[in-house]
């Protein structure tokens, strides 16, 4: 196997919790962050408590049962802990979260010193989010925080990722999501070795300093001892476009949706996209405001996605997974 000089690691590691046929839920781990993201809250029984406890940011496409029934699992594991979970979704999400929380008796909250908060971000318009907080100590009564402008297209943001959304059409509004790494810093092994240094964990600090835009005189600790200035070490790495993961489900095949998805998920490294029905069942797909395999493949191509991961296959095709995959692949290839 050829030894590559550019050491590329993935920051975003997405996986479908329930495969291509089960309830939608995409668990996304982020390298160097304990906090994980979860897109859609279908049945979460297959996520371990350990993974559930890592979920700090959630995207809910819409509140049909197969995308929202897992909320209780997330609630259950967090009660009694200090945690904040941000939940991004369409208009109506705060009422649905409030109704879920209102389904239990919270008379024992005074016995806890911990605080659990769900912060709901309803995307009202591309540039406006309505924020509502639900706190354990307040027995999860809704606390309106008003309208918040969306900064540079991202509803949520950390140094490692940004969560962007588009309002798409299903039966009602349904959000599409894109998780973007702002920039990617890659280390070049040959350059490290030519500088008389070793490849090792110390490079994490170098990458973080470059990513955070620190000044040239910043000292960076070397593997054995001593430091060098960041400016001197910069040539060991290259700064490139960050990784991007798209997620689109439960959308009608309309020109408006196709345009909005191409804008949101353009250039995605991986696009997770529903392909609920076969191309032969296009009538059924249209009646239910879902995509066919062919539409999913075509949309993936129009986004310029490097990899397409179709999911939300209707259970009626349980015995023909290969046929569905082949239909998506042929439309994706064009
Ligand atoms: Zn669905
Ligand atoms: Zn739906």
CSV table of C-alpha atoms and ligand atoms in Angstrom, one decimal:
chain,number,residue,atom,x,y,z
A,1,UNK,CA,0.0,0.0,0.0
A,2,UNK,CA,1.4,3.4,-1.0
A,3,UNK,CA,2.3,5.7,1.9
A,4,UNK,CA,0.4,8.9,1.6
A,5,UNK,CA,2.0,12.1,2.8
A,6,UNK,CA,-1.1,14.0,3.5
A,7,UNK,CA,-2.6,12.8,6.7
A,8,UNK,CA,-6.4,13.2,6.4
A,9,UNK,CA,-8.7,12.4,9.2
A,10,UNK,CA,-12.5,12.8,9.2
A,11,UNK,CA,-13.9,15.3,11.7
A,12,UNK,CA,-17.5,14.3,11.1
A,13,UNK,CA,-18.4,10.6,11.4
A,14,UNK,CA,-22.1,10.0,10.6
A,15,UNK,CA,-23.9,6.7,10.9
A,16,UNK,CA,-27.6,5.7,10.4
A,17,UNK,CA,-28.8,4.3,13.7
A,18,UNK,CA,-31.5,2.1,12.1
A,19,UNK,CA,-30.0,1.3,8.7
A,20,UNK,CA,-31.7,2.1,5.4
A,21,UNK,CA,-35.2,0.7,6.3
A,22,UNK,CA,-35.7,1.7,10.0
A,23,UNK,CA,-36.8,5.0,11.5
A,24,UNK,CA,-34.7,8.0,10.5
A,25,UNK,CA,-31.9,8.9,12.9
A,26,UNK,CA,-28.4,9.9,11.9
A,27,UNK,CA,-25.8,9.9,14.8
A,28,UNK,CA,-22.8,12.2,14.0
A,29,UNK,CA,-19.7,11.9,16.1
A,30,UNK,CA,-17.3,14.8,15.9
A,31,UNK,CA,-13.5,14.1,16.3
A,32,UNK,CA,-12.1,16.0,19.4
A,33,UNK,CA,-15.5,16.8,20.8
A,34,UNK,CA,-17.4,14.7,23.3
A,35,UNK,CA,-20.7,16.3,22.1
A,36,UNK,CA,-22.4,14.5,19.2
A,37,UNK,CA,-25.2,15.5,16.9
A,38,UNK,CA,-28.3,13.6,16.1
A,39,UNK,CA,-30.4,14.3,13.0
A,40,UNK,CA,-34.0,13.1,13.5
A,41,UNK,CA,-35.3,11.3,16.6
A,42,UNK,CA,-36.8,8.1,15.2
A,43,UNK,CA,-36.7,5.0,17.4
A,44,UNK,CA,-33.5,5.3,19.3
A,45,UNK,CA,-33.5,1.9,21.1
A,46,UNK,CA,-30.4,0.9,19.2
A,47,UNK,CA,-28.3,3.8,20.5
A,48,UNK,CA,-26.4,3.0,23.7
A,49,UNK,CA,-27.0,5.1,26.8
A,50,UNK,CA,-23.4,6.3,26.4
A,51,UNK,CA,-24.0,7.6,22.9
A,52,UNK,CA,-27.4,9.1,23.8
A,53,UNK,CA,-25.7,11.0,26.7
A,54,UNK,CA,-23.3,12.5,24.2
A,55,UNK,CA,-26.1,14.1,22.1
A,56,UNK,CA,-25.9,17.8,22.6
A,57,UNK,CA,-27.4,19.1,19.4
A,58,UNK,CA,-30.4,17.6,17.6
A,59,UNK,CA,-32.0,18.4,14.3
A,60,UNK,CA,-35.7,17.3,13.8
A,61,UNK,CA,-36.8,17.5,10.1
A,62,UNK,CA,-40.5,17.4,11.1
A,63,UNK,CA,-42.6,15.9,13.8
A,64,UNK,CA,-44.1,12.9,12.0
A,65,UNK,CA,-43.9,10.0,14.5
A,66,UNK,CA,-41.1,8.1,12.8
A,67,UNK,CA,-38.9,11.2,13.2
A,68,UNK,CA,-39.8,12.2,16.7
A,69,UNK,CA,-40.8,9.2,18.8
A,70,UNK,CA,-37.2,8.9,20.1
A,71,UNK,CA,-37.5,12.2,22.1
A,72,UNK,CA,-38.5,10.2,25.2
A,73,UNK,CA,-35.4,8.1,25.1
A,74,UNK,CA,-33.3,11.2,25.0
A,75,UNK,CA,-35.2,12.7,27.8
A,76,UNK,CA,-35.1,9.6,30.0
A,77,UNK,CA,-31.3,9.3,29.9
A,78,UNK,CA,-30.8,12.9,30.7
A,79,UNK,CA,-33.1,13.5,33.6
A,80,UNK,CA,-31.2,14.1,36.8
A,81,UNK,CA,-28.1,15.3,34.9
A,82,UNK,CA,-26.6,18.6,34.2
A,83,UNK,CA,-27.0,19.0,30.4
A,84,UNK,CA,-28.2,21.3,27.7
A,85,UNK,CA,-29.6,19.8,24.5
A,86,UNK,CA,-30.3,22.2,21.6
A,87,UNK,CA,-33.0,21.1,19.2
A,88,UNK,CA,-33.5,22.7,15.8
A,89,UNK,CA,-36.6,22.1,13.8
A,90,UNK,CA,-39.5,23.6,11.9
A,91,UNK,CA,-42.2,25.9,13.3
A,92,UNK,CA,-44.4,23.9,15.7
A,93,UNK,CA,-41.4,22.1,17.3
A,94,UNK,CA,-41.6,24.0,20.6
A,95,UNK,CA,-45.3,23.0,21.0
A,96,UNK,CA,-44.5,19.4,20.2
A,97,UNK,CA,-41.6,19.3,22.7
A,98,UNK,CA,-43.8,21.0,25.3
A,99,UNK,CA,-46.5,18.4,24.8
A,100,UNK,CA,-44.0,15.6,25.2
A,101,UNK,CA,-42.6,17.1,28.4
A,102,UNK,CA,-46.1,17.8,29.6
A,103,UNK,CA,-47.0,14.1,29.4
A,104,UNK,CA,-45.2,13.4,32.7
A,105,UNK,CA,-45.5,14.5,36.3
A,106,UNK,CA,-42.5,16.5,37.5
A,107,UNK,CA,-43.4,16.9,41.2
A,108,UNK,CA,-40.0,15.7,42.4
A,109,UNK,CA,-37.7,18.2,40.7
A,110,UNK,CA,-37.0,19.9,44.0
A,111,UNK,CA,-35.0,16.9,45.1
A,112,UNK,CA,-32.4,17.5,42.4
A,113,UNK,CA,-29.7,20.1,42.3
A,114,UNK,CA,-29.0,19.4,38.6
A,115,UNK,CA,-30.3,21.4,35.7
A,116,UNK,CA,-31.4,19.9,32.4
A,117,UNK,CA,-32.4,22.3,29.6
A,118,UNK,CA,-33.9,21.7,26.2
A,119,UNK,CA,-33.4,24.8,24.0
A,120,UNK,CA,-35.7,24.6,21.0
A,121,UNK,CA,-34.8,26.6,17.9
A,122,UNK,CA,-37.7,26.9,15.4
A,123,UNK,CA,-36.6,28.0,12.0
A,124,UNK,CA,-39.2,30.5,11.0
A,125,UNK,CA,-37.5,31.9,8.0
A,126,UNK,CA,-34.0,31.4,6.5
A,127,UNK,CA,-32.6,34.2,8.7
A,128,UNK,CA,-34.9,34.0,11.8
A,129,UNK,CA,-35.1,31.5,14.6
A,130,UNK,CA,-37.6,31.5,17.5
A,131,UNK,CA,-36.0,30.2,20.7
A,132,UNK,CA,-37.9,28.5,23.6
A,133,UNK,CA,-36.3,27.1,26.7
A,134,UNK,CA,-37.6,24.2,28.8
A,135,UNK,CA,-35.8,23.8,32.2
A,136,UNK,CA,-36.1,20.8,34.5
A,137,UNK,CA,-36.0,23.1,37.6
A,138,UNK,CA,-39.1,24.9,36.1
A,139,UNK,CA,-40.9,21.6,35.5
A,140,UNK,CA,-40.3,22.2,31.9
A,141,UNK,CA,-42.7,25.1,31.5
A,142,UNK,CA,-42.0,26.8,28.2
A,143,UNK,CA,-39.9,30.0,28.5
A,144,UNK,CA,-40.1,32.1,25.3
A,145,UNK,CA,-36.8,33.8,24.5
A,146,UNK,CA,-38.0,35.5,21.3
A,147,UNK,CA,-36.7,35.8,17.8
A,148,UNK,CA,-33.0,35.4,17.1
A,149,UNK,CA,-31.3,36.4,13.8
A,150,UNK,CA,-29.4,33.5,12.1
A,151,UNK,CA,-25.7,34.4,11.8
A,152,UNK,CA,-24.1,33.6,8.4
A,153,UNK,CA,-26.6,30.8,7.7
A,154,UNK,CA,-25.8,28.6,10.7
A,155,UNK,CA,-28.4,28.0,13.4
A,156,UNK,CA,-25.9,26.3,15.7
A,157,UNK,CA,-22.1,26.7,15.6
A,158,UNK,CA,-19.0,25.4,17.5
A,159,UNK,CA,-15.3,25.7,16.5
A,160,UNK,CA,-15.6,22.3,14.8
A,161,UNK,CA,-19.0,22.4,12.9
A,162,UNK,CA,-21.9,24.6,11.8
A,163,UNK,CA,-25.5,23.3,11.4
A,164,UNK,CA,-27.3,24.9,8.5
A,165,UNK,CA,-30.9,24.4,7.4
A,166,UNK,CA,-33.3,24.8,4.6
A,167,UNK,CA,-37.1,24.9,4.9
A,168,UNK,CA,-38.4,22.3,2.5
A,169,UNK,CA,-41.9,21.1,1.6
A,170,UNK,CA,-43.3,17.8,2.7
A,171,UNK,CA,-47.0,17.8,3.8
A,172,UNK,CA,-46.0,20.8,5.9
A,173,UNK,CA,-42.6,22.4,6.4
A,174,UNK,CA,-39.7,19.9,6.7
A,175,UNK,CA,-36.1,21.0,7.4
A,176,UNK,CA,-33.1,19.8,5.4
A,177,UNK,CA,-29.7,19.9,7.3
A,178,UNK,CA,-26.1,20.4,6.4
A,179,UNK,CA,-23.3,20.0,8.9
A,180,UNK,CA,-20.2,21.8,7.8
A,181,UNK,CA,-16.7,21.8,9.2
A,182,UNK,CA,-15.5,25.4,8.7
A,183,UNK,CA,-12.0,24.5,7.4
A,184,UNK,CA,-9.9,21.4,7.4
A,185,UNK,CA,-6.2,21.5,8.4
A,186,UNK,CA,-4.2,18.6,7.0
A,187,UNK,CA,-0.7,17.6,8.1
A,188,UNK,CA,1.9,16.6,5.6
A,189,UNK,CA,4.1,13.7,6.9
A,190,UNK,CA,7.0,14.4,4.4
A,191,UNK,CA,7.1,18.1,5.5
A,192,UNK,CA,7.1,17.1,9.2
A,193,UNK,CA,9.9,14.7,8.7
A,194,UNK,CA,11.9,17.1,6.5
A,195,UNK,CA,11.7,19.6,9.4
A,196,UNK,CA,13.4,17.0,11.6
A,197,UNK,CA,10.2,16.3,13.6
A,198,UNK,CA,8.0,13.3,14.2
A,199,UNK,CA,4.4,12.7,13.4
A,200,UNK,CA,2.5,12.4,16.7
A,201,UNK,CA,-0.2,13.7,19.0
A,202,UNK,CA,1.6,17.1,19.3
A,203,UNK,CA,0.3,17.9,15.8
A,204,UNK,CA,-3.3,18.2,17.3
A,205,UNK,CA,-2.3,21.5,19.0
A,206,UNK,CA,-0.7,22.7,15.8
A,207,UNK,CA,-3.8,22.0,13.8
A,208,UNK,CA,-6.0,23.6,16.4
A,209,UNK,CA,-3.8,26.8,16.4
A,210,UNK,CA,-4.0,27.1,12.6
A,211,UNK,CA,-7.8,26.4,12.6
A,212,UNK,CA,-8.4,29.0,15.3
A,213,UNK,CA,-6.4,31.6,13.3
A,214,UNK,CA,-3.8,32.2,16.1
A,215,UNK,CA,-1.0,34.7,15.4
A,216,UNK,CA,2.5,33.6,14.1
A,217,UNK,CA,4.3,34.2,17.4
A,218,UNK,CA,2.1,31.6,19.3
A,219,UNK,CA,4.4,28.9,20.8
A,220,UNK,CA,3.6,25.3,19.9
A,221,UNK,CA,5.0,22.5,22.1
A,222,UNK,CA,7.2,20.0,20.2
A,223,UNK,CA,7.0,16.2,20.8
A,224,UNK,CA,10.1,15.9,23.0
A,225,UNK,CA,10.8,19.3,24.5
A,226,UNK,CA,10.8,22.9,23.7
A,227,UNK,CA,8.5,25.0,21.5
A,228,UNK,CA,8.6,26.6,18.1
A,229,UNK,CA,6.6,29.5,16.8
A,230,UNK,CA,3.4,28.8,14.9
A,231,UNK,CA,4.6,30.9,11.9
A,232,UNK,CA,7.6,28.5,11.5
A,233,UNK,CA,5.4,25.4,11.6
A,234,UNK,CA,2.6,26.6,9.3
A,235,UNK,CA,4.2,25.1,6.2
A,236,UNK,CA,3.8,21.6,7.7
A,237,UNK,CA,0.0,21.8,7.1
A,238,UNK,CA,-2.4,22.8,4.4
A,239,UNK,CA,-5.7,24.5,5.0
A,240,UNK,CA,-8.6,23.2,2.8
A,241,UNK,CA,-12.3,23.2,2.6
A,242,UNK,CA,-13.9,21.5,5.5
A,243,UNK,CA,-16.0,18.3,5.4
A,244,UNK,CA,-19.7,18.6,4.7
A,245,UNK,CA,-22.5,16.1,5.5
A,246,UNK,CA,-26.0,16.7,4.1
A,247,UNK,CA,-29.3,15.2,5.4
A,248,UNK,CA,-32.6,15.4,3.5
A,249,UNK,CA,-35.7,13.3,4.2
A,250,UNK,CA,-39.4,13.4,3.7
A,251,UNK,CA,-39.6,15.9,0.8
A,252,UNK,CA,-41.8,16.2,-2.2
A,253,UNK,CA,-40.1,16.1,-5.6
A,254,UNK,CA,-40.8,19.7,-6.6
A,255,UNK,CA,-38.6,22.2,-8.5
A,256,UNK,CA,-38.5,24.4,-5.3
A,257,UNK,CA,-37.3,21.6,-3.1
A,258,UNK,CA,-34.7,20.5,-5.7
A,259,UNK,CA,-33.2,24.0,-5.9
A,260,UNK,CA,-33.2,24.5,-2.1
A,261,UNK,CA,-31.5,21.1,-1.5
A,262,UNK,CA,-28.8,21.8,-4.2
A,263,UNK,CA,-28.1,25.1,-2.4
A,264,UNK,CA,-28.0,23.6,1.1
A,265,UNK,CA,-26.1,20.4,0.2
A,266,UNK,CA,-23.9,21.6,-2.7
A,267,UNK,CA,-20.5,20.0,-2.7
A,268,UNK,CA,-21.3,17.6,0.2
A,269,UNK,CA,-18.8,14.9,0.9
A,270,UNK,CA,-21.7,12.6,1.9
A,271,UNK,CA,-25.4,13.2,1.3
A,272,UNK,CA,-27.9,11.2,3.3
A,273,UNK,CA,-31.2,11.3,1.3
A,274,UNK,CA,-34.5,9.6,1.5
A,275,UNK,CA,-35.4,7.2,-1.3
A,276,UNK,CA,-38.7,5.9,0.0
A,277,UNK,CA,-40.2,4.5,-3.2
A,278,UNK,CA,-38.9,2.7,-6.4
A,279,UNK,CA,-39.1,4.6,-9.7
A,280,UNK,CA,-42.0,2.3,-10.7
A,281,UNK,CA,-44.0,3.6,-7.7
A,282,UNK,CA,-43.6,7.3,-8.6
A,283,UNK,CA,-47.3,7.9,-8.2
A,284,UNK,CA,-47.2,6.6,-4.7
A,285,UNK,CA,-44.2,8.8,-3.9
A,286,UNK,CA,-46.0,11.9,-5.2
A,287,UNK,CA,-49.1,11.1,-3.2
A,288,UNK,CA,-47.1,10.8,0.0
A,289,UNK,CA,-44.8,13.8,-0.8
A,290,UNK,CA,-41.7,11.6,-0.8
A,291,UNK,CA,-38.8,11.0,-3.2
A,292,UNK,CA,-38.3,8.0,-5.5
A,293,UNK,CA,-34.9,6.3,-5.9
A,294,UNK,CA,-34.5,8.1,-9.3
A,295,UNK,CA,-35.2,11.5,-7.8
A,296,UNK,CA,-32.8,10.9,-4.9
A,297,UNK,CA,-30.0,9.9,-7.3
A,298,UNK,CA,-30.6,12.9,-9.5
A,299,UNK,CA,-30.7,15.3,-6.6
A,300,UNK,CA,-27.4,13.8,-5.3
A,301,UNK,CA,-25.8,14.5,-8.7
A,302,UNK,CA,-27.1,18.0,-8.8
A,303,UNK,CA,-25.5,18.6,-5.4
A,304,UNK,CA,-22.2,17.4,-6.7
A,305,UNK,CA,-22.1,15.0,-3.7
A,306,UNK,CA,-19.1,12.7,-3.5
A,307,UNK,CA,-21.0,9.9,-1.9
A,308,UNK,CA,-24.7,9.3,-1.6
A,309,UNK,CA,-26.3,7.3,1.2
A,310,UNK,CA,-30.0,6.6,0.5
A,311,UNK,CA,-32.3,5.7,3.4
A,312,UNK,CA,-35.9,5.7,4.7
A,313,UNK,CA,-36.7,2.9,2.2
A,314,UNK,CA,-40.3,1.9,2.6
A,315,UNK,CA,-40.6,-1.5,4.4
A,316,UNK,CA,-42.7,-2.7,1.5
A,317,UNK,CA,-39.3,-3.3,-0.3
A,318,UNK,CA,-37.6,-5.1,2.5
A,319,UNK,CA,-36.7,-8.0,0.1
A,320,UNK,CA,-35.3,-5.8,-2.7
A,321,UNK,CA,-32.7,-3.6,-1.1
A,322,UNK,CA,-30.2,-4.2,-3.9
A,323,UNK,CA,-32.7,-3.1,-6.5
A,324,UNK,CA,-33.3,0.2,-4.7
A,325,UNK,CA,-29.6,0.8,-4.3
A,326,UNK,CA,-29.1,0.1,-8.0
A,327,UNK,CA,-31.8,2.5,-9.0
A,328,UNK,CA,-30.3,5.3,-6.9
A,329,UNK,CA,-26.8,4.5,-8.2
A,330,UNK,CA,-27.8,4.6,-11.8
A,331,UNK,CA,-29.6,8.0,-11.4
A,332,UNK,CA,-26.7,9.4,-9.4
A,333,UNK,CA,-24.2,8.3,-12.1
A,334,UNK,CA,-26.4,10.0,-14.8
B,1,LIG,ZN1,-40.7,9.7,7.5
B,2,LIG,ZN1,-43.0,12.6,7.1
